[in-house]
Short mmCIF file of C-alpha atoms in Angstrom, two decimals:
data_model
loop_
_atom_site.label_atom_id
_atom_site.label_comp_id
_atom_site.label_asym_id
_atom_site.label_seq_id
_atom_site.Cartn_x
_atom_site.Cartn_y
_atom_site.Cartn_z
CA MET A 1 38.84 42.61 -40.01
CA ASN A 2 41.15 45.55 -40.04
CA ALA A 3 39.40 48.85 -40.57
CA PRO A 4 40.42 50.92 -43.57
CA GLU A 5 43.06 53.51 -42.81
CA GLY A 6 43.02 57.21 -43.46
CA GLY A 7 39.73 57.47 -45.29
CA SER A 8 40.78 54.88 -47.88
CA ALA A 9 37.19 53.72 -48.33
CA ARG A 10 36.18 57.27 -49.21
CA ALA A 11 39.05 57.48 -51.67
CA LEU A 12 37.89 54.26 -53.32
CA ARG A 13 34.41 55.69 -53.71
CA ASP A 14 35.91 58.80 -55.27
CA VAL A 15 37.82 56.68 -57.77
CA GLY A 16 34.68 54.77 -58.64
CA ASP A 17 32.78 58.03 -59.16
CA GLY A 18 35.45 59.49 -61.42
CA ARG A 19 37.36 61.65 -58.95
CA ASP A 20 41.06 61.79 -58.25
CA GLY A 21 40.77 60.82 -54.60
CA THR A 22 40.61 64.39 -53.26
CA GLY A 23 37.04 65.17 -54.24
CA THR A 24 38.06 67.04 -57.40
CA GLU A 25 36.35 66.02 -60.62
CA ARG A 26 38.81 64.89 -63.26
CA ASP A 27 36.61 66.31 -65.92
CA ALA A 28 35.93 69.59 -64.12
CA GLY A 29 35.93 72.60 -66.41
CA LEU A 30 35.61 70.54 -69.59
CA GLU A 31 32.40 70.70 -71.56
CA SER A 32 31.40 69.21 -74.85
CA PRO A 33 30.64 71.47 -77.84
CA ALA A 34 26.96 70.88 -77.21
CA GLY A 35 27.27 72.37 -73.73
CA ARG A 36 26.66 69.10 -71.89
CA PRO A 37 27.74 68.96 -68.23
CA PRO A 38 31.07 67.25 -67.49
CA ARG A 39 31.11 63.48 -67.16
CA ARG A 40 31.16 62.11 -63.63
CA GLY A 41 32.34 58.66 -64.54
CA SER A 42 35.45 57.35 -66.26
CA ALA A 43 35.46 55.05 -69.26
CA ASP A 44 37.81 52.76 -67.29
CA PRO A 45 37.24 53.19 -63.53
CA VAL A 46 39.44 50.19 -62.74
CA ARG A 47 42.48 51.93 -64.20
CA ALA A 48 42.90 54.30 -61.25
CA LEU A 49 42.41 51.42 -58.83
CA MET A 50 45.15 49.49 -60.63
CA HIS A 51 47.54 52.36 -60.11
CA ARG A 52 46.57 52.86 -56.47
CA HIS A 53 47.14 49.20 -55.57
CA HIS A 54 49.90 48.46 -58.06
CA THR A 55 52.28 46.98 -55.46
CA LEU A 56 49.66 44.54 -54.21
CA CYS A 57 48.61 43.45 -57.70
CA ALA A 58 52.18 43.11 -59.01
CA HIS A 59 53.30 40.81 -56.19
CA ALA A 60 50.15 38.68 -55.93
CA VAL A 61 50.48 35.04 -56.93
CA ASP A 62 46.84 34.81 -57.96
CA ALA A 63 43.60 36.78 -57.97
CA LEU A 64 42.68 35.39 -54.55
CA GLU A 65 45.54 37.31 -52.94
CA ILE A 66 44.34 40.54 -54.49
CA ALA A 67 40.80 39.85 -53.25
CA ALA A 68 42.15 39.22 -49.75
CA GLY A 69 44.10 42.46 -49.82
CA LEU A 70 41.21 44.53 -51.14
CA GLU A 71 38.93 43.12 -48.47
CA ALA A 72 41.42 44.08 -45.75
CA HIS A 73 41.55 47.58 -47.25
CA GLY A 74 37.80 48.01 -46.82
CA VAL A 75 36.58 47.02 -50.28
CA THR A 76 33.26 45.14 -50.17
CA ASP A 77 30.98 43.75 -52.86
CA ARG A 78 29.05 47.00 -52.74
CA THR A 79 32.24 48.97 -53.40
CA ALA A 80 33.14 46.63 -56.26
CA ALA A 81 29.82 47.46 -57.90
CA ARG A 82 31.09 51.04 -58.36
CA PHE A 83 33.80 49.57 -60.57
CA ARG A 84 31.22 47.67 -62.62
CA HIS A 85 31.88 44.29 -61.00
CA ARG A 86 29.48 42.00 -59.18
CA ASP A 87 31.84 41.27 -56.27
CA VAL A 88 35.37 41.70 -54.95
CA PHE A 89 36.58 38.46 -56.51
CA SER A 90 35.53 39.57 -60.00
CA LEU A 91 37.28 42.89 -59.48
CA ALA A 92 40.41 41.10 -58.27
CA GLU A 93 40.44 38.90 -61.38
CA GLU A 94 40.56 41.93 -63.64
CA LEU A 95 43.30 43.57 -61.58
CA TYR A 96 45.33 40.35 -61.67
CA ALA A 97 44.91 40.03 -65.42
CA ARG A 98 45.85 43.62 -66.27
CA VAL A 99 48.81 44.27 -63.93
CA PRO A 100 52.17 42.69 -64.94
CA ARG A 101 53.73 40.35 -62.40
CA ALA A 102 56.73 41.58 -60.42
CA ASP A 103 58.66 38.36 -61.10
CA GLN A 104 58.38 38.81 -64.87
CA GLY A 105 61.59 40.56 -65.75
CA GLY A 106 62.61 41.43 -62.19
CA THR A 107 60.29 44.39 -61.54
CA ALA A 108 56.73 45.04 -62.46
CA GLY A 109 55.96 47.64 -65.00
CA ALA A 110 53.22 50.21 -64.76
CA PRO A 111 49.70 48.85 -64.83
CA ALA A 112 48.28 48.34 -68.23
CA GLY A 113 45.33 50.43 -69.24
CA GLY A 114 42.89 50.72 -72.02
CA GLY A 115 41.01 47.51 -71.25
CA SER A 116 37.30 47.27 -71.01
CA ALA A 117 35.92 47.62 -67.55
CA GLY A 118 34.37 44.64 -65.98
CA ALA A 119 36.33 42.03 -67.96
CA PRO A 120 39.87 40.71 -67.64
CA GLY A 121 42.41 41.80 -70.16
CA GLY A 122 43.25 45.20 -71.51
CA GLY A 123 45.35 47.19 -73.89
CA SER A 124 49.06 47.86 -73.73
CA ALA A 125 48.91 51.53 -72.81
CA ALA A 126 50.74 52.30 -69.57
CA VAL A 127 49.73 54.52 -66.73
CA HIS A 128 52.62 56.74 -65.63
CA GLY A 129 53.19 58.87 -62.58
CA THR A 130 52.77 58.18 -58.89
CA GLY A 131 49.69 56.95 -57.19
CA PRO A 132 47.68 58.85 -54.63
CA ALA A 133 48.54 58.90 -50.98
CA GLY A 134 52.22 58.35 -51.43
CA GLY A 135 52.42 55.90 -54.30
CA PRO A 136 50.84 52.71 -55.52
CA GLY A 137 49.53 50.60 -52.73
CA ALA A 138 50.29 53.25 -50.13
CA GLY A 139 48.66 52.66 -46.79
CA TYR A 140 48.04 49.01 -47.60
CA PRO A 141 48.51 46.36 -44.87
CA GLU A 142 51.82 44.65 -45.56
CA ALA A 143 50.45 41.40 -44.16
CA CYS A 144 48.17 41.14 -47.18
CA ILE A 145 50.86 41.81 -49.81
CA PRO A 146 52.45 38.42 -50.49
CA ALA A 147 56.05 38.29 -51.61
CA ALA A 148 56.82 37.38 -55.18
CA GLY A 149 57.09 33.66 -55.71
CA ALA A 150 55.20 32.70 -52.55
CA ALA A 151 53.61 29.30 -52.70
CA ARG A 152 49.91 29.12 -53.33
CA ALA A 153 49.32 27.13 -50.18
CA GLY A 154 51.98 28.96 -48.29
CA PHE A 155 51.01 28.09 -44.77
CA PRO A 156 53.95 26.92 -42.70
CA GLY A 157 54.13 23.28 -41.93
CA THR A 158 51.96 22.12 -44.83
CA GLY A 159 54.84 20.78 -46.86
CA GLY A 160 56.58 17.42 -46.68
CA GLY A 161 60.20 16.35 -46.69
CA TRP A 162 62.64 16.65 -43.87
CA GLY A 163 61.21 20.01 -42.81
CA GLY A 164 57.79 18.48 -42.19
CA ARG A 165 59.29 15.54 -40.27
CA CYS A 166 61.37 17.82 -38.08
CA ALA A 167 58.31 19.96 -37.36
CA ALA A 168 56.38 16.84 -36.32
CA VAL A 169 59.19 15.81 -33.97
CA LEU A 170 59.26 19.28 -32.42
CA LEU A 171 55.52 19.06 -31.79
CA LEU A 172 56.09 15.89 -29.74
CA LEU A 173 58.96 17.42 -27.78
CA PRO A 174 56.90 19.32 -25.11
CA GLY A 175 54.98 16.18 -24.15
CA ALA A 176 58.15 14.10 -24.02
CA VAL A 177 59.98 16.63 -21.83
CA THR A 178 57.04 17.01 -19.42
CA THR A 179 56.54 13.25 -19.14
CA ALA A 180 60.23 12.73 -18.47
CA THR A 181 60.19 15.42 -15.77
CA VAL A 182 57.18 13.84 -14.07
CA ALA A 183 58.86 10.43 -14.20
CA ALA A 184 62.05 11.84 -12.69
CA LEU A 185 60.16 13.53 -9.85
CA ALA A 186 58.21 10.33 -9.21
CA ALA A 187 61.47 8.38 -9.00
CA LEU A 188 62.93 10.89 -6.56
CA SER A 189 59.82 10.69 -4.41
CA SER A 190 59.66 6.88 -4.38
CA PRO A 191 60.10 5.21 -0.96
CA SER A 192 63.03 3.13 -2.18
CA GLY A 193 64.99 6.23 -3.16
CA ALA A 194 66.10 7.49 -6.51
CA ALA A 195 68.24 4.52 -7.58
CA THR A 196 66.77 3.24 -10.87
CA PRO A 197 68.27 1.70 -14.02
CA VAL A 198 67.99 5.11 -15.67
CA LEU A 199 68.56 7.60 -12.85
CA PRO A 200 71.59 7.43 -10.54
CA ALA A 201 71.19 7.22 -6.78
CA VAL A 202 70.63 10.81 -5.62
CA PRO A 203 69.46 11.82 -2.13
CA ALA A 204 65.77 12.72 -2.54
CA THR A 205 65.97 15.98 -0.59
CA PRO A 206 63.48 18.81 -1.19
CA ALA A 207 66.26 20.87 -2.77
CA VAL A 208 67.00 18.13 -5.32
CA ARG A 209 63.33 17.71 -6.21
CA THR A 210 62.99 21.48 -6.59
CA ALA A 211 66.03 21.62 -8.85
CA VAL A 212 64.76 18.77 -11.03
CA GLY A 213 61.34 20.39 -11.28
CA ALA A 214 62.84 23.79 -12.18
CA VAL A 215 65.02 22.27 -14.90
CA GLY A 216 62.01 20.39 -16.26
CA VAL A 217 59.92 23.57 -16.39
CA VAL A 218 62.65 25.45 -18.26
CA LEU A 219 63.10 22.62 -20.75
CA ALA A 220 59.34 22.35 -21.26
CA VAL A 221 59.07 26.09 -21.97
CA LEU A 222 61.91 25.87 -24.49
CA ALA A 223 60.30 22.83 -26.11
CA VAL A 224 56.98 24.66 -26.50
CA ARG A 225 58.77 27.66 -27.95
CA LEU A 226 60.48 25.45 -30.53
CA ALA A 227 57.19 23.74 -31.37
CA VAL A 228 55.33 26.98 -32.10
CA ARG A 229 58.16 28.50 -34.13
CA SER A 230 57.75 25.97 -36.93
CA GLY A 231 54.95 24.04 -38.53
CA PRO A 232 51.26 24.99 -38.54
CA LEU A 233 51.55 26.87 -35.23
CA ARG A 234 54.15 29.35 -36.44
CA ALA A 235 52.86 32.91 -36.40
CA ARG A 236 53.38 34.61 -39.77
CA HIS A 237 53.26 38.19 -38.45
CA HIS A 238 54.58 39.35 -35.10
CA GLY A 239 52.83 42.45 -33.80
CA THR A 240 53.13 44.17 -30.46
CA GLY A 241 50.71 41.72 -28.84
CA ALA A 242 52.95 38.76 -29.65
CA ARG A 243 55.65 40.10 -27.32
CA THR A 244 53.41 39.94 -24.26
CA ALA A 245 51.42 36.82 -25.18
CA GLY A 246 54.22 34.56 -23.91
CA LEU A 247 53.96 36.11 -20.44
CA TRP A 248 50.21 35.48 -20.25
CA VAL A 249 50.65 31.92 -21.51
CA CYS A 250 53.20 31.21 -18.78
CA TRP A 251 50.90 32.69 -16.13
CA THR A 252 47.78 30.78 -17.18
CA ALA A 253 49.70 27.52 -17.57
CA GLY A 254 51.39 27.99 -14.21
CA TYR A 255 48.08 28.71 -12.53
CA ALA A 256 46.58 25.58 -14.10
CA VAL A 257 49.33 23.52 -12.45
CA TYR A 258 49.74 25.29 -9.07
CA GLY A 259 46.78 27.67 -8.81
CA ASP A 260 44.35 25.31 -7.09
CA TRP A 261 46.86 24.52 -4.37
CA LEU A 262 47.71 28.21 -3.87
CA LEU A 263 44.10 29.37 -3.67
CA GLY A 264 43.22 26.54 -1.27
CA GLN A 265 46.08 27.55 1.01
CA LEU A 266 45.06 31.21 0.95
CA LEU A 267 41.46 30.39 1.81
CA ALA A 268 42.66 28.24 4.73
CA GLY A 269 44.77 31.08 6.14
CA GLY A 270 48.08 29.96 4.64
CA PRO A 271 50.40 29.24 3.12
CA ASP A 272 52.85 28.62 5.93
CA LEU A 273 56.05 29.78 4.28
CA PRO A 274 58.76 28.58 3.91
CA SER A 275 57.73 25.11 5.11
CA ALA A 276 54.83 24.82 2.65
CA THR A 277 55.48 22.44 -0.26
CA PRO A 278 53.64 23.33 -3.50
CA ARG A 279 51.45 20.56 -4.90
CA ALA A 280 51.31 20.46 -8.68
CA ASP A 281 48.54 19.10 -10.87
CA VAL A 282 50.81 16.88 -12.93
CA ALA A 283 47.96 15.38 -14.96
CA THR A 284 47.07 18.82 -16.30
CA ALA A 285 50.69 19.58 -17.12
CA VAL A 286 51.14 16.31 -19.03
CA ALA A 287 47.85 16.65 -20.93
CA LEU A 288 48.45 20.26 -21.98
CA SER A 289 51.97 19.50 -23.18
CA LEU A 290 50.78 16.50 -25.18
CA ALA A 291 47.99 18.63 -26.69
CA VAL A 292 50.49 20.61 -28.77
CA LEU A 293 50.41 17.92 -31.46
CA PRO A 294 46.60 17.80 -31.92
CA ALA A 295 46.53 21.60 -31.81
CA ALA A 296 48.94 21.72 -34.74
CA GLY A 297 46.88 19.15 -36.61
CA CYS A 298 43.64 21.08 -36.11
CA ALA A 299 45.32 24.36 -37.09
CA ARG A 300 46.68 22.81 -40.27
CA TRP A 301 43.27 21.31 -41.12
CA PHE A 302 41.60 24.69 -40.64
CA ALA A 303 44.22 26.46 -42.77
CA LEU A 304 43.94 24.04 -45.68
CA ARG A 305 40.15 23.95 -45.60
CA GLY A 306 40.07 27.73 -45.41
CA ARG A 307 42.22 28.03 -48.52
CA ARG A 308 39.97 25.62 -50.38
CA ALA A 309 36.91 27.59 -49.34
CA LEU A 310 38.58 30.78 -50.54
CA ALA A 311 39.24 29.22 -53.93
CA ALA A 312 35.67 27.94 -54.27
CA SER A 313 33.86 31.09 -53.06
CA ARG A 314 32.59 33.81 -55.37
CA GLY A 315 31.88 36.42 -52.75
CA LEU A 316 32.88 37.52 -49.27
CA GLU A 317 29.58 36.49 -47.70
CA GLU A 318 29.77 33.05 -49.26
CA PHE A 319 33.34 32.63 -48.05
CA ALA A 320 32.42 33.67 -44.50
CA ALA A 321 29.54 31.18 -44.50
CA ARG A 322 31.97 28.43 -45.51
CA VAL A 323 34.64 29.25 -42.92
CA ARG A 324 32.47 29.61 -39.80
CA PRO A 325 31.65 25.88 -39.61
CA LEU A 326 35.34 25.13 -40.19
CA LEU A 327 36.37 27.21 -37.19
CA LEU A 328 33.75 25.63 -34.97
CA GLY A 329 34.70 22.17 -36.21
CA ALA A 330 38.41 22.73 -35.58
CA THR A 331 37.68 23.99 -32.07
CA LEU A 332 35.44 21.04 -31.23
CA LEU A 333 37.93 18.61 -32.74
CA PHE A 334 40.71 19.98 -30.55
CA LEU A 335 38.46 19.99 -27.50
CA GLY A 336 37.70 16.31 -28.04
CA ALA A 337 41.39 15.44 -28.37
CA LEU A 338 42.28 17.47 -25.28
CA THR A 339 39.49 15.86 -23.25
CA ALA A 340 40.77 12.42 -24.18
CA LEU A 341 44.30 13.40 -23.13
CA LEU A 342 43.06 14.81 -19.83
CA LEU A 343 41.06 11.69 -19.00
CA GLY A 344 43.98 9.45 -19.96
CA ALA A 345 46.49 11.45 -17.93
CA ARG A 346 44.26 11.52 -14.86
CA ALA A 347 43.62 7.78 -15.10
CA ALA A 348 47.34 7.03 -15.49
CA LEU A 349 48.44 9.37 -12.69
CA GLY A 350 45.67 8.47 -10.24
CA SER A 351 43.68 11.72 -10.44
CA HIS A 352 40.49 10.27 -11.88
CA GLY A 353 38.55 11.01 -8.70
CA ALA A 354 38.96 14.78 -8.98
CA PRO A 355 35.81 16.96 -9.04
CA ALA A 356 34.29 18.06 -12.36
CA PRO A 357 35.67 21.66 -12.32
CA ALA A 358 39.16 20.20 -11.94
CA ALA A 359 38.75 18.63 -15.39
CA VAL A 360 36.81 21.53 -16.95
CA ALA A 361 39.43 24.14 -16.05
CA PRO A 362 42.35 22.65 -18.06
CA ALA A 363 40.00 21.91 -20.96
CA ALA A 364 38.86 25.54 -21.04
CA LEU A 365 42.48 26.69 -20.82
CA GLY A 366 43.49 24.40 -23.67
CA VAL A 367 40.74 25.78 -25.91
CA LEU A 368 41.76 29.32 -24.98
CA LEU A 369 45.40 28.66 -25.90
CA PHE A 370 44.36 26.98 -29.15
CA LEU A 371 42.13 29.87 -30.25
CA ALA A 372 44.75 32.42 -29.26
CA ARG A 373 47.42 30.66 -31.30
CA LEU A 374 45.05 30.25 -34.23
CA LEU A 375 44.40 33.98 -34.26
CA ALA A 376 48.13 34.72 -34.03
CA VAL A 377 48.90 32.32 -36.89
CA HIS A 378 46.37 34.05 -39.14
CA GLY A 379 47.59 37.55 -38.37
CA PHE A 380 45.76 38.72 -35.23
CA PRO A 381 48.35 38.59 -32.42
CA ARG A 382 46.92 41.56 -30.55
CA ALA A 383 43.51 39.95 -30.18
CA ALA A 384 45.16 36.72 -29.03
CA ALA A 385 47.22 38.54 -26.41
CA THR A 386 44.16 40.44 -25.21
CA GLY A 387 42.20 37.24 -24.60
CA LEU A 388 45.08 35.65 -22.71
CA ALA A 389 45.60 38.81 -20.67
CA CYS A 390 41.93 38.84 -19.63
CA ALA A 391 42.14 35.25 -18.42
CA ALA A 392 45.37 35.96 -16.53
CA ALA A 393 43.85 39.05 -14.90
CA LEU A 394 40.79 37.13 -13.70
CA GLU A 395 42.98 34.36 -12.29
CA ALA A 396 45.22 36.86 -10.49
CA LEU A 397 42.22 38.72 -9.13
CA ALA A 398 40.94 35.74 -7.11
CA PRO A 399 43.95 35.26 -4.77
CA ALA A 400 44.41 39.02 -4.60
CA LEU A 401 40.87 39.47 -3.27
CA VAL A 402 41.44 36.74 -0.70
CA LEU A 403 44.57 38.49 0.56
CA ILE A 404 42.92 41.92 0.58
CA ALA A 405 40.00 40.49 2.57
CA ARG A 406 42.38 39.78 5.45
CA LEU A 407 42.74 43.53 6.04
CA PRO A 408 40.45 45.07 8.67
CA GLY A 409 37.12 46.18 7.26
CA LEU A 410 37.67 44.58 3.82
CA THR A 411 36.34 41.11 4.59
CA PRO A 412 33.40 41.36 2.13
CA LEU A 413 35.80 41.58 -0.82
CA GLY A 414 36.71 37.92 -0.45
CA LEU A 415 33.12 36.65 -0.28
CA PRO A 416 32.68 36.10 -4.08
CA VAL A 417 35.78 33.91 -4.24
CA GLU A 418 34.84 32.00 -1.09
CA THR A 419 31.32 31.39 -2.37
CA LEU A 420 32.54 30.14 -5.72
CA THR A 421 35.19 27.84 -4.28
CA THR A 422 32.81 26.49 -1.63
CA ALA A 423 30.29 25.56 -4.32
CA ALA A 424 32.65 24.14 -6.97
CA GLY A 425 36.15 24.02 -5.50
CA PRO A 426 39.26 26.11 -6.24
CA ALA A 427 39.31 24.86 -9.84
CA ALA A 428 36.17 26.88 -10.57
CA VAL A 429 38.21 30.09 -10.70
CA PRO A 430 40.45 29.10 -13.66
CA ALA A 431 37.47 27.37 -15.29
CA VAL A 432 35.46 30.59 -15.29
CA ALA A 433 38.43 32.78 -16.28
CA ALA A 434 39.59 30.62 -19.17
CA GLY A 435 36.04 29.81 -20.27
CA VAL A 436 34.98 33.45 -20.52
CA ALA A 437 38.17 34.41 -22.38
CA ALA A 438 37.84 31.44 -24.74
CA LEU A 439 34.25 32.37 -25.60
CA GLY A 440 35.39 35.93 -26.28
CA LEU A 441 38.15 34.78 -28.64
CA LEU A 442 35.78 32.38 -30.37
CA GLY A 443 33.33 35.20 -31.02
CA TYR A 444 36.12 37.39 -32.33
CA GLY A 445 37.46 34.58 -34.49
CA LEU A 446 34.06 33.99 -36.08
CA ARG A 447 34.33 37.53 -37.41
CA ALA A 448 38.05 37.93 -38.03
CA LEU A 449 38.97 34.48 -39.35
CA THR A 450 36.09 34.51 -41.84
CA GLY A 451 37.74 37.27 -43.87
CA ALA A 452 39.79 36.55 -46.97
CA CYS A 453 42.84 38.40 -45.67
CA ALA A 454 43.18 35.94 -42.77
CA HIS A 455 43.80 33.13 -45.27
CA SER A 456 46.40 34.73 -47.51
CA PRO A 457 49.67 32.77 -47.86
CA ALA A 458 52.54 33.55 -45.54
CA PRO A 459 54.97 36.13 -46.91
CA THR A 460 58.47 34.98 -47.72
CA GLY A 461 60.00 38.22 -46.55
CA PRO A 462 61.19 39.10 -43.04
CA ALA A 463 59.28 37.32 -40.33
CA GLY A 464 59.10 40.40 -38.18
CA THR A 465 56.79 42.35 -40.45
CA PRO A 466 54.00 43.60 -38.17
CA ARG A 467 50.35 43.40 -39.02
CA PRO A 468 48.38 46.60 -38.46
#
């Protein structure tokens, strides 16, 4: 989870101990007539916390959103005990009960005070003034402050109606475009020419096939972009990592389709440009494009189950224990669907005799892309981009080492790649690269996606709000 910013955890401890957030005792210099030392605690320690996080509490749709926000800000069950609560959820319930909603009368008033600590409810006295560190809720991650009126289950793509149907159609679009492109290229490459009931008679020259393939690639990229911009795969927060993730996705997908051919040519001393004709792994391209639909289904299942676990949990540790099996189950479910698509595509396109690494590599890449998108959807685009960048770097390193090994005196640099490809074929390189990156993202997701903040509803404000 995101680390607390600017010593906020220390400020929370100060509030719980009866300080004003700067280490100064609020009761300093005041003594009772009997000469007793000043009190270190406040009669209502939650009151200062209400004022500090007033923006979060006023715009939350329920206590779960406040708990998610507090957890992202560094508040744990141990910290909640300083405010006389057993856990973060109990503390969030009191904050939700005592702070007026922002949608009640247009703007939220000041947090109510005077209530008993440790129980919801409170008096009508108001707390005036500005909060520490620049106002109420200052320094708080905007990704965890839901907009007023946000739906309780506000994950994109979970609703019905025409919007849900259109999102489902868009999820099928990448597979349809890729299949149509493969069919068109097969028709152009047929011995009888390109004259079919659907396609007009066009001379099947290499330039025509290249043009058809290029148009198909562009349309497939646009279709994938449309599919991930709506429905369960739509990222709620776009950070700096989201801008570069598309580049790494294109590289890894392109290497999955053409990388084996390129590496085989380099190891054989080629390629002989410009006469060399690239050979694409069309079965991998078709299977990965069709896998967008099961990826969306698994992402939606994980989101809904995560929200239910958040509602049923009474502590952060209990919630994390509930979510970890969900993440593993969603990943295995998608892996099973992708494996079925790969086997079906290879059987239909005549690639069923390929070696084992040739089938493992696209499966590992599919899991990597699924985990990266799942992290981006739940507010971790930088981690997703980092995992994809690592896989792309490992894939680019292999042909680079083969080329560098051709220089005098640098032959040993290409030995690792030659040894690996001799033992398992060129497909072993993307299998190792994507597999290592996928395991890294899975380990990160078991820690990041088990936090309450990762399952807060999507904000209804601007889509470009970055997540720290």
